DNA sequence: CATGATATCTGACTTTAGTCAGAGATCGTG
DNA sequence: CACGATCTCTGACTAAAGTCAGATATCATG
């Protein structure tokens, strides 16, 4: 009754029928699912025909016909790309935007419906985040981006909030040595965000200094993405970026209130060293030679 | 970035692709999905053709042809039902059982694969249980069953384990007034189990006494099924069974360490009364006149 | 035992999805 | 500017899924 595999399969059955219900509601708009999917891909900002085909896994002949049918309905327009006339771009017409909005409304209504039946929506959402991260584990992209970008700032905000929860006396950003964003941009450093299907679920900063080493800062993994060894992947990415930048020595500080972090560092070749700064929060210091 | 609806939709995308991958692996056995689904429904114990058709949502013509193709492959046998020769029963042949086992192996491997990538499988499973319960909320069946049945005993075991966790000094079944199973069978009482797709996710007992009232005992909702107002549904079912049995007064005891239970009782017409038994665990007592 | 209801089956369709080969336009490169 | 590579499109298919109108057999009921 409690076999793990049976529980996963019960989950599969539950979501299969939920997904099927959404597909059925899509069919209610009188268009085959294939055409609806292409329309939605375009509505969500994909315009390059080859990219859509790849994303949806369609044959080029089939894709071409689906585009034609959407064009005949007056929902999209296609044009050759300016930089390469072999490739085509597709975009929604006014009618297409209306139709796309109708599909969006169906999707949103379904999502809303699931949430509305639940008196603890945040618990349900956290569980969904966790499952979604687990299922898309191998599709998590590690993207280098500006530490001031929206997604980076979101990660940092979550990171600070978590420190506030886990440190006995809270955490005040202004007391910490908040690294200058410029130190986490090439060529001095870098900032890497893990993105799972548009949602940022982790980050790490590589901060350049003038003291002959660089620092690893702001390693964070979203609660729903823990257990997927994402921290290790982020650290690997930061280290290889450091090597690219010609950095040979890395340091970092952390706090014993975050035991999983310390364990990660110890198991990946970092060795503990004496305090090397006067930041009030950390009480553990590590170094790794590349 | 944190819009609840967007999070649900990210979840939808993640599971859609996981489900698609399983379908693809099913196709690898060289049989269309429709036929595979029918074979699997039969393998999982559904034998009545009309029931399978209903479960899979198939047209009777299509169903007939799928059955024929499975028969031609030698995987199933069909026969008219003995009690009604218009209806047909289908069952697997030896070869059908082999083929069904192969599909089962694929499903199990997929489930195993998901779990294996996760270093905290129990956390992931708990999240899956919660999501599955939320998605199948309206398909939860409340079944009256014997309190000694396997599913009832599972619920009771989970109930006792939870009391052990939540009571400051633990919980010892032998110290509590463990109701005689016979008091929770008709006509003296009843035992109701909430089943979500084969998994028991809640229970409640109606225990007959010789003192002019019946007691509500053992109300439990699985952690993953909380927030769905299942406790209320179970209580409603217990009350209407009580009415059927001609019971006019209900009592129950509970503990202030279970605040959600007390809140449920207060909000559904129960009023607090003085202690009416000498069980060491409860410290709150309620009564409701039907 | 006639009659209407029910369950399954068959034949004759349509729609959707997907495959494949080749045509035509365009691109990058030597 | 010739040539191979790339991208899209068209025509000609097949397979799968689904629909619908009877035909046939059986059942429950008066």
Coordinates of C-alpha atoms (C1' of nucleotides) in Angstrom, one line a residue:
Chain A
X1 CA 0.0 0.0 0.0
X2 CA 3.0 2.2 0.6
X3 CA 5.3 1.0 -2.1
X4 CA 7.2 4.0 -3.5
X5 CA 6.7 2.9 -7.1
X6 CA 3.0 2.5 -6.5
X7 CA 2.9 6.1 -5.1
X8 CA 4.6 7.5 -8.2
X9 CA 2.2 5.6 -10.4
X10 CA -0.8 6.9 -8.5
X11 CA 0.7 10.4 -9.1
X12 CA 1.1 9.6 -12.8
X13 CA -2.5 8.6 -13.1
X14 CA -3.7 11.7 -11.3
X15 CA -1.8 14.1 -13.5
X16 CA -2.5 12.2 -16.7
X17 CA -6.2 12.7 -16.2
X18 CA -5.7 16.4 -15.3
X19 CA -3.6 17.0 -18.4
X20 CA -6.1 15.1 -20.5
X21 CA -8.9 17.4 -19.2
X22 CA -6.9 20.5 -20.2
X23 CA -6.4 19.1 -23.7
X24 CA -10.1 18.5 -24.0
X25 CA -10.8 22.0 -23.0
X26 CA -8.4 23.2 -25.7
X27 CA -10.2 21.1 -28.2
X28 CA -13.3 22.9 -27.3
X29 CA -12.0 25.9 -29.3
X30 CA -12.6 23.9 -32.4
X31 CA -9.0 23.4 -33.5
X32 CA -6.8 20.3 -33.5
X33 CA -4.3 20.1 -30.6
X34 CA -1.4 20.3 -33.0
X35 CA -2.4 23.6 -34.4
X36 CA -3.3 24.9 -30.9
X37 CA 0.1 24.0 -29.6
X38 CA 1.8 25.9 -32.4
X39 CA -0.4 28.9 -31.8
X40 CA 0.5 28.8 -28.1
X41 CA 4.2 28.4 -28.8
X42 CA 4.1 31.5 -31.0
X43 CA 2.0 33.4 -28.4
X44 CA 4.6 32.6 -25.8
X45 CA 7.2 34.4 -27.8
X46 CA 8.7 31.7 -30.0
X47 CA 8.8 33.1 -33.4
X48 CA 11.5 31.2 -35.3
X49 CA 9.7 28.4 -37.1
X50 CA 12.7 25.9 -36.8
X51 CA 12.8 26.6 -33.1
X52 CA 9.1 25.9 -32.6
X53 CA 9.4 22.7 -34.7
X54 CA 12.2 21.6 -32.5
X55 CA 10.4 22.5 -29.3
X56 CA 7.3 20.6 -30.2
X57 CA 9.1 17.8 -31.9
X58 CA 7.3 18.1 -35.2
X59 CA 8.2 17.0 -38.7
X60 CA 9.0 19.9 -41.0
X61 CA 6.2 18.9 -43.4
X62 CA 3.7 18.7 -40.6
X63 CA 4.9 22.0 -39.2
X64 CA 4.5 23.7 -42.5
X65 CA 0.9 22.5 -42.8
X66 CA 0.0 23.6 -39.3
X67 CA 1.4 27.0 -40.0
X68 CA -0.6 27.2 -43.2
X69 CA -3.8 26.3 -41.4
X70 CA -3.2 29.0 -38.8
X71 CA -2.5 31.4 -41.6
X72 CA -5.7 30.4 -43.4
X73 CA -7.6 31.1 -40.1
X74 CA -6.0 34.6 -40.1
X75 CA -4.3 33.9 -36.7
X76 CA -0.7 34.3 -37.7
X77 CA 1.5 35.9 -40.3
X78 CA 4.8 34.5 -41.5
X79 CA 7.7 36.2 -43.1
X80 CA 11.2 35.3 -44.1
X81 CA 13.8 36.3 -41.6
X82 CA 15.8 39.4 -42.6
X83 CA 19.2 38.0 -41.9
X84 CA 18.4 34.6 -43.5
X85 CA 15.6 34.3 -46.0
X86 CA 15.5 30.5 -45.8
X87 CA 14.2 30.7 -42.3
X88 CA 10.7 32.0 -41.4
X89 CA 9.4 33.9 -38.5
X90 CA 5.8 33.6 -37.3
X91 CA 3.8 36.2 -35.3
X92 CA 0.3 36.5 -34.1
X93 CA -2.2 38.8 -35.9
X94 CA -4.7 40.7 -33.9
X95 CA -7.2 37.8 -34.2
X96 CA -4.4 35.4 -33.2
X97 CA -3.7 37.4 -30.1
X98 CA -7.3 37.1 -29.2
X99 CA -7.4 33.4 -29.8
X100 CA -4.1 32.9 -27.8
X101 CA -5.6 34.9 -25.0
X102 CA -8.6 32.5 -25.0
X103 CA -6.2 29.5 -24.6
X104 CA -4.4 31.3 -21.9
X105 CA -7.6 31.9 -20.1
X106 CA -8.4 28.2 -20.3
X107 CA -5.0 27.3 -18.9
X108 CA -5.2 29.8 -16.2
X109 CA -8.7 28.7 -15.2
X110 CA -7.6 25.2 -14.9
X111 CA -4.7 26.2 -12.7
X112 CA -7.0 28.4 -10.7
X113 CA -9.5 25.6 -10.3
X114 CA -6.9 23.3 -8.8
X115 CA -5.7 26.0 -6.4
X116 CA -9.2 27.1 -5.4
X117 CA -10.2 23.7 -4.1
X118 CA -7.3 23.7 -1.8
X119 CA -7.4 25.5 1.5
X120 CA -3.6 25.5 1.8
X121 CA -2.6 26.7 -1.7
X122 CA 0.9 27.5 -0.7
X123 CA 1.5 24.0 0.5
X124 CA 0.2 22.6 -2.7
X125 CA 2.3 25.0 -4.8
X126 CA 5.4 24.1 -2.9
X127 CA 4.7 20.4 -3.6
X128 CA 4.2 21.2 -7.3
X129 CA 7.4 23.2 -7.5
X130 CA 9.3 20.3 -6.0
X131 CA 7.8 17.7 -8.3
X132 CA 8.3 19.9 -11.4
X133 CA 11.9 20.4 -10.5
X134 CA 12.4 16.7 -10.0
X135 CA 10.8 15.8 -13.3
X136 CA 12.7 18.4 -15.3
X137 CA 16.0 17.8 -13.5
X138 CA 18.0 17.1 -16.6
X139 CA 16.6 20.2 -18.4
X140 CA 17.8 22.7 -15.8
X141 CA 19.9 25.3 -17.6
X142 CA 22.8 27.0 -15.9
X143 CA 22.9 30.5 -17.4
X144 CA 25.4 33.2 -16.8
X145 CA 23.7 36.5 -16.3
X146 CA 24.1 39.9 -14.8
X147 CA 23.7 39.9 -11.0
X148 CA 21.4 42.8 -11.4
X149 CA 19.0 41.0 -13.7
X150 CA 15.5 40.3 -12.6
X151 CA 16.1 36.6 -12.2
X152 CA 19.4 37.1 -10.3
X153 CA 17.7 39.6 -8.0
X154 CA 14.9 37.1 -7.3
X155 CA 17.4 34.4 -6.3
X156 CA 19.3 36.8 -4.1
X157 CA 16.1 37.9 -2.4
X158 CA 15.1 34.3 -1.6
X159 CA 18.7 33.6 -0.5
X160 CA 18.6 36.5 2.0
X161 CA 15.1 35.5 3.2
X162 CA 16.4 32.0 3.9
X163 CA 19.4 33.2 5.8
X164 CA 17.0 35.3 7.9
X165 CA 15.0 32.2 8.7
X166 CA 17.9 30.0 9.5
X167 CA 20.3 32.2 11.4
X168 CA 19.4 32.3 15.1
X169 CA 19.4 36.1 15.1
X170 CA 18.3 36.7 11.6
X171 CA 20.2 38.3 8.7
X172 CA 20.7 41.9 7.8
X173 CA 22.0 42.4 4.3
X174 CA 23.4 45.8 5.1
X175 CA 25.7 44.2 7.8
X176 CA 27.1 41.7 5.4
X177 CA 29.7 42.4 2.9
X178 CA 27.3 42.6 0.0
X179 CA 29.5 42.2 -3.1
X180 CA 29.7 44.8 -5.7
X181 CA 27.8 43.6 -8.7
X182 CA 30.7 44.6 -10.9
X183 CA 32.9 42.0 -9.1
X184 CA 30.4 39.3 -10.3
X185 CA 30.6 40.3 -14.0
X186 CA 33.2 39.2 -16.5
X187 CA 36.0 39.5 -16.6
X188 CA 36.4 39.9 -12.8
X189 CA 33.8 37.3 -11.9
X190 CA 30.5 35.8 -12.9
X191 CA 26.9 35.2 -11.7
X192 CA 25.2 31.9 -12.7
X193 CA 21.5 31.2 -12.3
X194 CA 19.9 27.8 -12.6
X195 CA 16.7 28.1 -14.7
X196 CA 14.1 25.3 -14.8
X197 CA 11.5 26.1 -17.5
X198 CA 11.6 29.9 -16.9
X199 CA 11.7 29.6 -13.1
X200 CA 15.0 30.5 -11.4
X201 CA 15.7 27.7 -8.9
X202 CA 19.3 28.4 -7.8
X203 CA 22.3 30.6 -8.2
X204 CA 25.9 31.1 -7.4
X205 CA 28.3 34.1 -7.6
X206 CA 31.9 34.1 -8.5
X207 CA 33.3 37.4 -7.1
X208 CA 36.7 38.7 -8.3
X209 CA 39.0 40.4 -5.7
X210 CA 42.4 42.1 -5.8
X211 CA 43.9 39.6 -3.3
X212 CA 45.0 36.8 -5.6
X213 CA 41.9 34.8 -5.2
X214 CA 38.2 34.9 -6.1
X215 CA 35.3 34.1 -3.8
X216 CA 32.3 31.9 -4.2
X217 CA 29.3 33.9 -2.9
X218 CA 25.5 33.5 -2.7
X219 CA 25.2 29.8 -3.4
X220 CA 21.5 29.1 -3.1
X221 CA 19.1 26.3 -4.2
X222 CA 15.3 26.8 -4.0
X223 CA 13.7 24.6 -1.4
X224 CA 11.7 22.7 -4.0
X225 CA 14.9 21.9 -6.0
X226 CA 16.9 20.3 -3.1
X227 CA 17.9 16.7 -3.4
X228 CA 18.7 17.1 -7.1
X229 CA 22.4 17.8 -6.6
X230 CA 21.9 21.2 -8.1
X231 CA 24.3 22.8 -5.6
X232 CA 27.1 20.6 -6.9
X233 CA 26.3 21.5 -10.5
X234 CA 26.3 25.2 -9.7
X235 CA 29.6 24.9 -7.9
X236 CA 31.1 22.9 -10.8
X237 CA 29.9 25.6 -13.2
X238 CA 31.4 28.4 -11.0
X239 CA 34.7 26.6 -10.8
X240 CA 34.9 26.0 -14.5
X241 CA 34.1 29.7 -15.2
X242 CA 36.9 30.6 -12.7
X243 CA 39.3 28.4 -14.7
X244 CA 38.2 30.2 -17.9
X245 CA 39.0 33.5 -16.2
X246 CA 42.5 32.3 -15.2
X247 CA 41.6 32.2 -11.5
X248 CA 43.7 29.6 -9.6
X249 CA 42.6 30.0 -6.0
X250 CA 39.0 30.1 -4.7
X251 CA 37.8 31.0 -1.2
X252 CA 34.4 31.1 0.4
X253 CA 32.8 31.7 3.8
X254 CA 29.7 30.0 5.2
X255 CA 27.9 29.5 8.4
X256 CA 27.6 26.3 10.5
X257 CA 23.8 26.9 10.6
X258 CA 23.9 25.7 7.0
X259 CA 25.3 22.2 7.4
X260 CA 24.4 21.0 4.0
X261 CA 26.6 23.7 2.5
X262 CA 29.6 22.7 4.6
X263 CA 29.1 19.1 3.7
X264 CA 29.0 19.9 0.0
X265 CA 32.2 21.9 0.2
X266 CA 34.1 19.2 2.1
X267 CA 33.0 16.5 -0.3
X268 CA 34.2 18.5 -3.4
X269 CA 37.8 19.2 -2.6
X270 CA 37.5 22.3 -0.4
X271 CA 39.6 22.5 2.7
X272 CA 38.8 24.5 5.8
X273 CA 41.1 27.5 6.4
X274 CA 41.2 30.2 9.1
X275 CA 38.9 33.2 8.9
X276 CA 40.0 35.5 6.1
X277 CA 37.6 38.4 6.4
X278 CA 35.7 40.3 9.1
X279 CA 32.1 39.7 7.9
X280 CA 30.0 39.1 11.0
X281 CA 27.9 36.2 9.7
X282 CA 30.3 33.5 8.5
X283 CA 32.0 31.2 11.0
X284 CA 33.5 28.7 8.5
X285 CA 36.0 29.4 5.8
X286 CA 37.2 27.3 2.9
X287 CA 39.7 27.3 0.1
X288 CA 40.2 25.3 -3.1
X289 CA 43.1 25.5 -5.5
X290 CA 42.1 24.9 -9.1
Chain B
X1 CA 8.0 35.1 -11.4
X2 CA 6.1 33.8 -8.4
X3 CA 2.5 34.0 -9.7
X4 CA 0.7 30.9 -8.3
X5 CA -1.0 30.3 -11.7
X6 CA 2.4 30.4 -13.4
X7 CA 3.7 27.8 -10.9
X8 CA 0.8 25.5 -11.6
X9 CA 1.4 25.8 -15.3
X10 CA 5.1 25.1 -15.0
X11 CA 4.1 22.0 -13.1
X12 CA 1.7 21.1 -15.9
X13 CA 4.4 21.4 -18.5
X14 CA 6.8 19.3 -16.5
X15 CA 4.3 16.4 -16.0
X16 CA 3.1 16.6 -19.5
X17 CA 6.5 15.8 -20.9
X18 CA 7.0 13.1 -18.3
X19 CA 3.7 11.5 -19.3
X20 CA 4.6 11.8 -23.0
X21 CA 7.9 10.0 -22.3
X22 CA 6.0 7.1 -20.8
X23 CA 3.6 6.9 -23.7
X24 CA 6.6 6.8 -26.1
X25 CA 8.1 3.9 -24.1
X26 CA 4.7 2.1 -24.4
X27 CA 4.8 2.6 -28.1
X28 CA 8.1 0.8 -28.1
X29 CA 6.2 -2.5 -27.6
X30 CA 4.9 -2.2 -31.2
X31 CA 1.2 -1.6 -30.3
X32 CA -0.9 1.5 -30.7
X33 CA -1.5 3.3 -27.4
X34 CA -5.3 2.6 -27.5
X35 CA -4.7 -1.1 -27.6
X36 CA -2.0 -0.9 -24.9
X37 CA -4.4 1.0 -22.6
X38 CA -7.1 -1.6 -23.0
X39 CA -4.7 -4.4 -22.3
X40 CA -3.4 -2.6 -19.2
X41 CA -7.0 -1.9 -18.0
X42 CA -7.7 -5.6 -18.2
X43 CA -4.4 -6.5 -16.6
X44 CA -5.3 -4.2 -13.7
X45 CA -8.4 -6.3 -13.0
X46 CA -11.1 -4.6 -15.0
X47 CA -12.8 -7.3 -16.9
X48 CA -16.3 -5.9 -17.8
X49 CA -16.0 -4.5 -21.3
X50 CA -18.5 -1.7 -20.7
X51 CA -16.6 -0.7 -17.6
X52 CA -13.3 -0.5 -19.4
X53 CA -15.0 1.5 -22.2
X54 CA -16.3 3.9 -19.7
X55 CA -13.1 4.2 -17.8
X56 CA -11.1 4.9 -21.0
X57 CA -13.8 7.0 -22.5
X58 CA -14.0 5.0 -25.7
X59 CA -16.7 4.7 -28.3
X60 CA -18.2 1.2 -28.4
X61 CA -17.2 0.6 -32.0
X62 CA -13.6 1.6 -31.3
X63 CA -13.6 -0.5 -28.1
X64 CA -14.8 -3.5 -30.0
X65 CA -12.1 -3.2 -32.6
X66 CA -9.4 -2.8 -30.0
X67 CA -10.6 -5.9 -28.2
X68 CA -10.6 -7.8 -31.6
X69 CA -7.0 -6.7 -32.3
X70 CA -5.9 -7.9 -28.8
X71 CA -7.7 -11.2 -29.4
X72 CA -6.0 -11.6 -32.8
X73 CA -2.7 -11.1 -31.1
X74 CA -3.6 -13.9 -28.6
X75 CA -3.3 -11.6 -25.6
X76 CA -6.9 -11.7 -24.3
X77 CA -10.0 -13.9 -24.4
X78 CA -13.5 -12.6 -24.2
X79 CA -16.7 -14.4 -23.2
X80 CA -20.2 -13.4 -22.6
X81 CA -21.1 -12.8 -18.9
X82 CA -22.9 -15.6 -17.3
X83 CA -25.5 -13.5 -15.7
X84 CA -26.1 -11.3 -18.8
X85 CA -25.1 -12.6 -22.1
X86 CA -25.2 -9.2 -23.7
X87 CA -22.2 -8.1 -21.7
X88 CA -18.8 -9.4 -22.3
X89 CA -15.9 -10.1 -20.0
X90 CA -12.3 -9.9 -21.1
X91 CA -9.3 -11.7 -19.5
X92 CA -5.7 -12.0 -20.2
X93 CA -4.3 -15.2 -21.7
X94 CA -0.9 -16.5 -20.7
X95 CA 0.7 -14.4 -23.5
X96 CA -1.4 -11.4 -22.4
X97 CA -0.1 -11.7 -18.8
X98 CA 3.5 -11.7 -20.2
X99 CA 2.8 -8.6 -22.3
X100 CA 1.0 -6.9 -19.4
X101 CA 4.0 -7.6 -17.2
X102 CA 6.2 -5.9 -19.8
X103 CA 4.1 -2.7 -19.7
X104 CA 4.2 -2.9 -15.9
X105 CA 7.9 -3.1 -16.0
X106 CA 8.1 0.0 -18.2
X107 CA 5.9 1.9 -15.8
X108 CA 7.8 0.8 -12.8
X109 CA 11.1 1.6 -14.4
X110 CA 9.9 5.1 -15.2
X111 CA 8.7 5.6 -11.6
X112 CA 12.0 4.1 -10.3
X113 CA 14.0 6.4 -12.6
X114 CA 12.3 9.5 -11.2
X115 CA 12.9 8.4 -7.6
X116 CA 16.5 7.3 -8.2
X117 CA 17.6 10.8 -9.4
X118 CA 16.4 12.3 -6.1
X119 CA 18.5 12.1 -3.0
X120 CA 15.5 12.7 -0.8
X121 CA 12.9 10.3 -2.3
X122 CA 10.6 10.5 0.7
X123 CA 10.2 14.2 0.3
X124 CA 9.5 13.8 -3.3
X125 CA 6.9 11.1 -2.7
X126 CA 5.2 13.1 0.0
X127 CA 4.9 16.0 -2.6
X128 CA 3.5 13.6 -5.2
X129 CA 1.0 12.2 -2.8
X130 CA -0.2 15.7 -1.9
X131 CA -0.5 16.8 -5.6
X132 CA -2.2 13.5 -6.5
X133 CA -4.7 14.0 -3.8
X134 CA -5.4 17.5 -4.8
X135 CA -5.9 16.6 -8.4
X136 CA -8.2 13.7 -7.7
X137 CA -10.1 15.5 -5.0
X138 CA -13.5 15.0 -6.6
X139 CA -12.9 11.3 -7.2
X140 CA -12.2 10.4 -3.6
X141 CA -14.6 7.6 -2.7
X142 CA -15.8 7.2 0.9
X143 CA -16.3 3.4 1.3
X144 CA -17.7 1.7 4.4
X145 CA -15.6 -1.2 5.2
X146 CA -14.7 -3.6 8.0
X147 CA -12.4 -2.0 10.6
X148 CA -10.2 -5.1 10.4
X149 CA -9.7 -4.8 6.6
X150 CA -6.3 -4.2 5.3
X151 CA -7.1 -0.6 4.3
X152 CA -8.7 0.2 7.6
X153 CA -5.8 -1.2 9.5
X154 CA -3.4 0.9 7.4
X155 CA -5.3 4.1 8.2
X156 CA -5.4 3.2 11.9
X157 CA -1.7 2.5 12.0
X158 CA -1.0 5.9 10.4
X159 CA -3.4 7.5 12.9
X160 CA -1.7 6.1 15.9
X161 CA 1.8 7.0 14.5
X162 CA 0.6 10.6 14.1
X163 CA -0.7 10.7 17.6
X164 CA 2.7 9.4 18.8
X165 CA 4.4 12.3 17.0
X166 CA 2.0 15.0 18.1
X167 CA 1.3 14.2 21.7
X168 CA 4.0 15.6 24.0
X169 CA 4.6 12.2 25.7
X170 CA 3.7 10.0 22.7
X171 CA 0.8 7.6 22.4
X172 CA 0.4 4.1 23.6
X173 CA -2.5 2.3 21.9
X174 CA -2.8 -0.2 24.8
X175 CA -3.5 2.7 27.3
X176 CA -6.3 4.1 25.1
X177 CA -9.8 2.7 25.0
X178 CA -9.3 0.9 21.7
X179 CA -12.8 0.3 20.5
X180 CA -13.9 -3.2 19.8
X181 CA -14.1 -3.7 16.0
X182 CA -17.5 -5.1 16.5
X183 CA -18.8 -1.7 17.8
X184 CA -17.7 -0.2 14.4
X185 CA -19.6 -2.7 12.3
X186 CA -23.3 -2.5 11.3
X187 CA -25.7 -2.4 12.9
X188 CA -23.9 -1.0 16.0
X189 CA -21.7 1.4 14.1
X190 CA -19.6 1.8 11.0
X191 CA -16.1 2.4 9.7
X192 CA -15.5 4.6 6.7
X193 CA -12.3 4.9 4.6
X194 CA -11.6 7.6 2.0
X195 CA -9.9 6.0 -1.0
X196 CA -8.2 8.0 -3.6
X197 CA -7.3 5.8 -6.6
X198 CA -6.7 2.7 -4.5
X199 CA -4.7 4.6 -1.8
X200 CA -6.5 5.1 1.6
X201 CA -6.1 8.7 2.6
X202 CA -8.5 9.1 5.5
X203 CA -10.9 7.3 7.8
X204 CA -13.4 7.7 10.6
X205 CA -15.1 5.3 12.9
X206 CA -18.7 5.4 14.2
X207 CA -18.7 3.3 17.4
X208 CA -21.9 2.1 18.9
X209 CA -22.3 2.1 22.7
X210 CA -25.0 0.9 25.2
X211 CA -25.3 4.4 26.8
X212 CA -27.8 6.1 24.5
X213 CA -25.2 7.7 22.2
X214 CA -22.6 6.7 19.6
X215 CA -19.1 7.9 19.4
X216 CA -17.0 9.3 16.6
X217 CA -13.5 7.7 16.8
X218 CA -10.3 7.6 14.8
X219 CA -10.9 10.6 12.5
X220 CA -7.7 10.8 10.4
X221 CA -6.7 12.5 7.1
X222 CA -3.4 11.6 5.5
X223 CA -0.9 14.5 5.6
X224 CA -0.9 14.7 1.8
X225 CA -4.7 15.0 1.7
X226 CA -5.0 17.9 4.1
X227 CA -6.5 21.1 2.9
X228 CA -9.1 19.3 0.8
X229 CA -11.8 19.4 3.4
X230 CA -11.8 15.7 3.6
X231 CA -12.2 15.7 7.3
X232 CA -15.5 17.4 6.9
X233 CA -16.7 15.0 4.2
X234 CA -15.8 12.0 6.5
X235 CA -17.6 13.5 9.4
X236 CA -20.7 14.2 7.2
X237 CA -20.6 10.6 6.0
X238 CA -20.3 9.3 9.5
X239 CA -23.2 11.5 10.7
X240 CA -25.5 10.4 7.9
X241 CA -24.6 6.7 8.6
X242 CA -25.5 7.4 12.2
X243 CA -28.9 8.8 11.1
X244 CA -29.5 5.7 9.0
X245 CA -28.8 3.5 12.1
X246 CA -31.3 5.5 14.1
X247 CA -28.7 7.1 16.3
X248 CA -29.8 10.5 17.7
X249 CA -26.8 11.6 19.8
X250 CA -23.1 11.6 19.0
X251 CA -20.2 12.2 21.2
X252 CA -16.4 12.3 20.7
X253 CA -13.3 13.1 22.6
X254 CA -10.1 14.7 21.2
X255 CA -7.0 16.4 22.4
X256 CA -6.0 20.1 22.3
X257 CA -2.7 19.0 20.7
X258 CA -4.9 18.5 17.5
X259 CA -6.2 22.0 17.1
X260 CA -7.5 21.5 13.5
X261 CA -9.8 18.7 14.8
X262 CA -11.3 20.9 17.5
X263 CA -11.8 23.7 15.0
X264 CA -13.6 21.3 12.6
X265 CA -16.0 20.1 15.3
X266 CA -16.8 23.6 16.5
X267 CA -17.5 24.8 13.0
X268 CA -19.9 21.9 12.2
X269 CA -22.4 22.1 15.0
X270 CA -20.6 20.2 17.8
X271 CA -20.7 21.7 21.3
X272 CA -18.1 21.1 24.0
X273 CA -19.3 19.1 27.0
X274 CA -17.6 17.9 30.2
X275 CA -15.5 14.8 30.2
X276 CA -17.6 11.7 29.7
X277 CA -15.0 8.9 29.9
X278 CA -11.7 8.1 31.7
X279 CA -9.5 7.7 28.7
X280 CA -6.1 9.3 29.6
X281 CA -5.4 10.9 26.3
X282 CA -8.4 13.2 25.4
X283 CA -8.8 16.5 27.1
X284 CA -11.7 17.9 25.0
X285 CA -15.2 16.4 24.7
X286 CA -17.9 17.2 22.3
X287 CA -21.5 16.3 21.6
X288 CA -23.9 16.7 18.7
X289 CA -27.6 15.9 18.5
X290 CA -28.8 14.7 15.1
Chain C
dC1 C1' -44.2 -13.9 -25.6
dA2 C1' -44.3 -9.3 -27.7
dT3 C1' -41.8 -5.1 -26.9
dG4 C1' -38.7 -1.7 -25.8
dA5 C1' -34.1 -1.3 -23.7
dT6 C1' -29.3 -2.6 -23.6
dA7 C1' -24.7 -4.3 -25.1
dT8 C1' -21.8 -5.5 -28.6
dC9 C1' -20.3 -5.7 -33.3
dT10 C1' -19.7 -4.4 -38.2
dG11 C1' -19.1 -1.4 -42.1
dA12 C1' -18.3 3.0 -43.9
dC13 C1' -16.8 6.9 -43.0
dT14 C1' -13.6 11.5 -41.3
dT15 C1' -10.0 13.8 -38.9
dT16 C1' -5.6 14.1 -36.9
dA17 C1' -0.9 12.9 -36.7
dG18 C1' 3.0 11.6 -38.7
dT19 C1' 6.4 10.0 -42.5
dC20 C1' 9.1 10.5 -46.6
dA21 C1' 11.0 12.0 -51.0
dG22 C1' 11.9 15.6 -53.6
dA23 C1' 11.4 20.6 -55.3
dG24 C1' 12.7 25.3 -54.8
dA25 C1' 14.9 29.2 -52.6
dT26 C1' 18.7 30.8 -50.1
dC27 C1' 23.1 30.8 -47.7
dG28 C1' 28.2 30.3 -46.8
dT29 C1' 32.5 29.1 -48.7
dG30 C1' 36.3 28.3 -51.7
Chain D
dC1 C1' 29.9 32.1 -59.1
dA2 C1' 29.7 27.2 -58.6
dC3 C1' 28.5 23.9 -55.0
dG4 C1' 27.1 21.7 -51.1
dA5 C1' 24.4 22.7 -47.1
dT6 C1' 20.2 24.4 -45.1
dC7 C1' 15.4 25.6 -44.6
dT8 C1' 10.7 25.4 -46.0
dC9 C1' 7.2 23.7 -48.7
dT10 C1' 4.3 20.3 -51.4
dG11 C1' 2.5 15.9 -52.8
dA12 C1' 1.6 11.3 -51.8
dC13 C1' 1.3 8.4 -48.6
dT14 C1' 0.1 5.4 -43.8
dA15 C1' -1.5 4.7 -39.1
dA16 C1' -4.3 5.8 -35.4
dA17 C1' -8.2 7.6 -33.4
dG18 C1' -12.7 8.6 -33.4
dT19 C1' -17.8 8.9 -35.3
dC20 C1' -22.1 7.2 -36.7
dA21 C1' -25.8 4.3 -38.4
dG22 C1' -27.6 0.2 -38.4
dA23 C1' -27.5 -5.2 -37.4
dT24 C1' -27.8 -8.8 -34.1
dA25 C1' -28.4 -10.9 -29.8
dT26 C1' -30.0 -10.7 -25.2
dC27 C1' -32.6 -9.0 -21.3
dA28 C1' -36.4 -7.3 -18.3
dT29 C1' -41.2 -6.3 -18.1
dG30 C1' -45.9 -6.3 -18.5

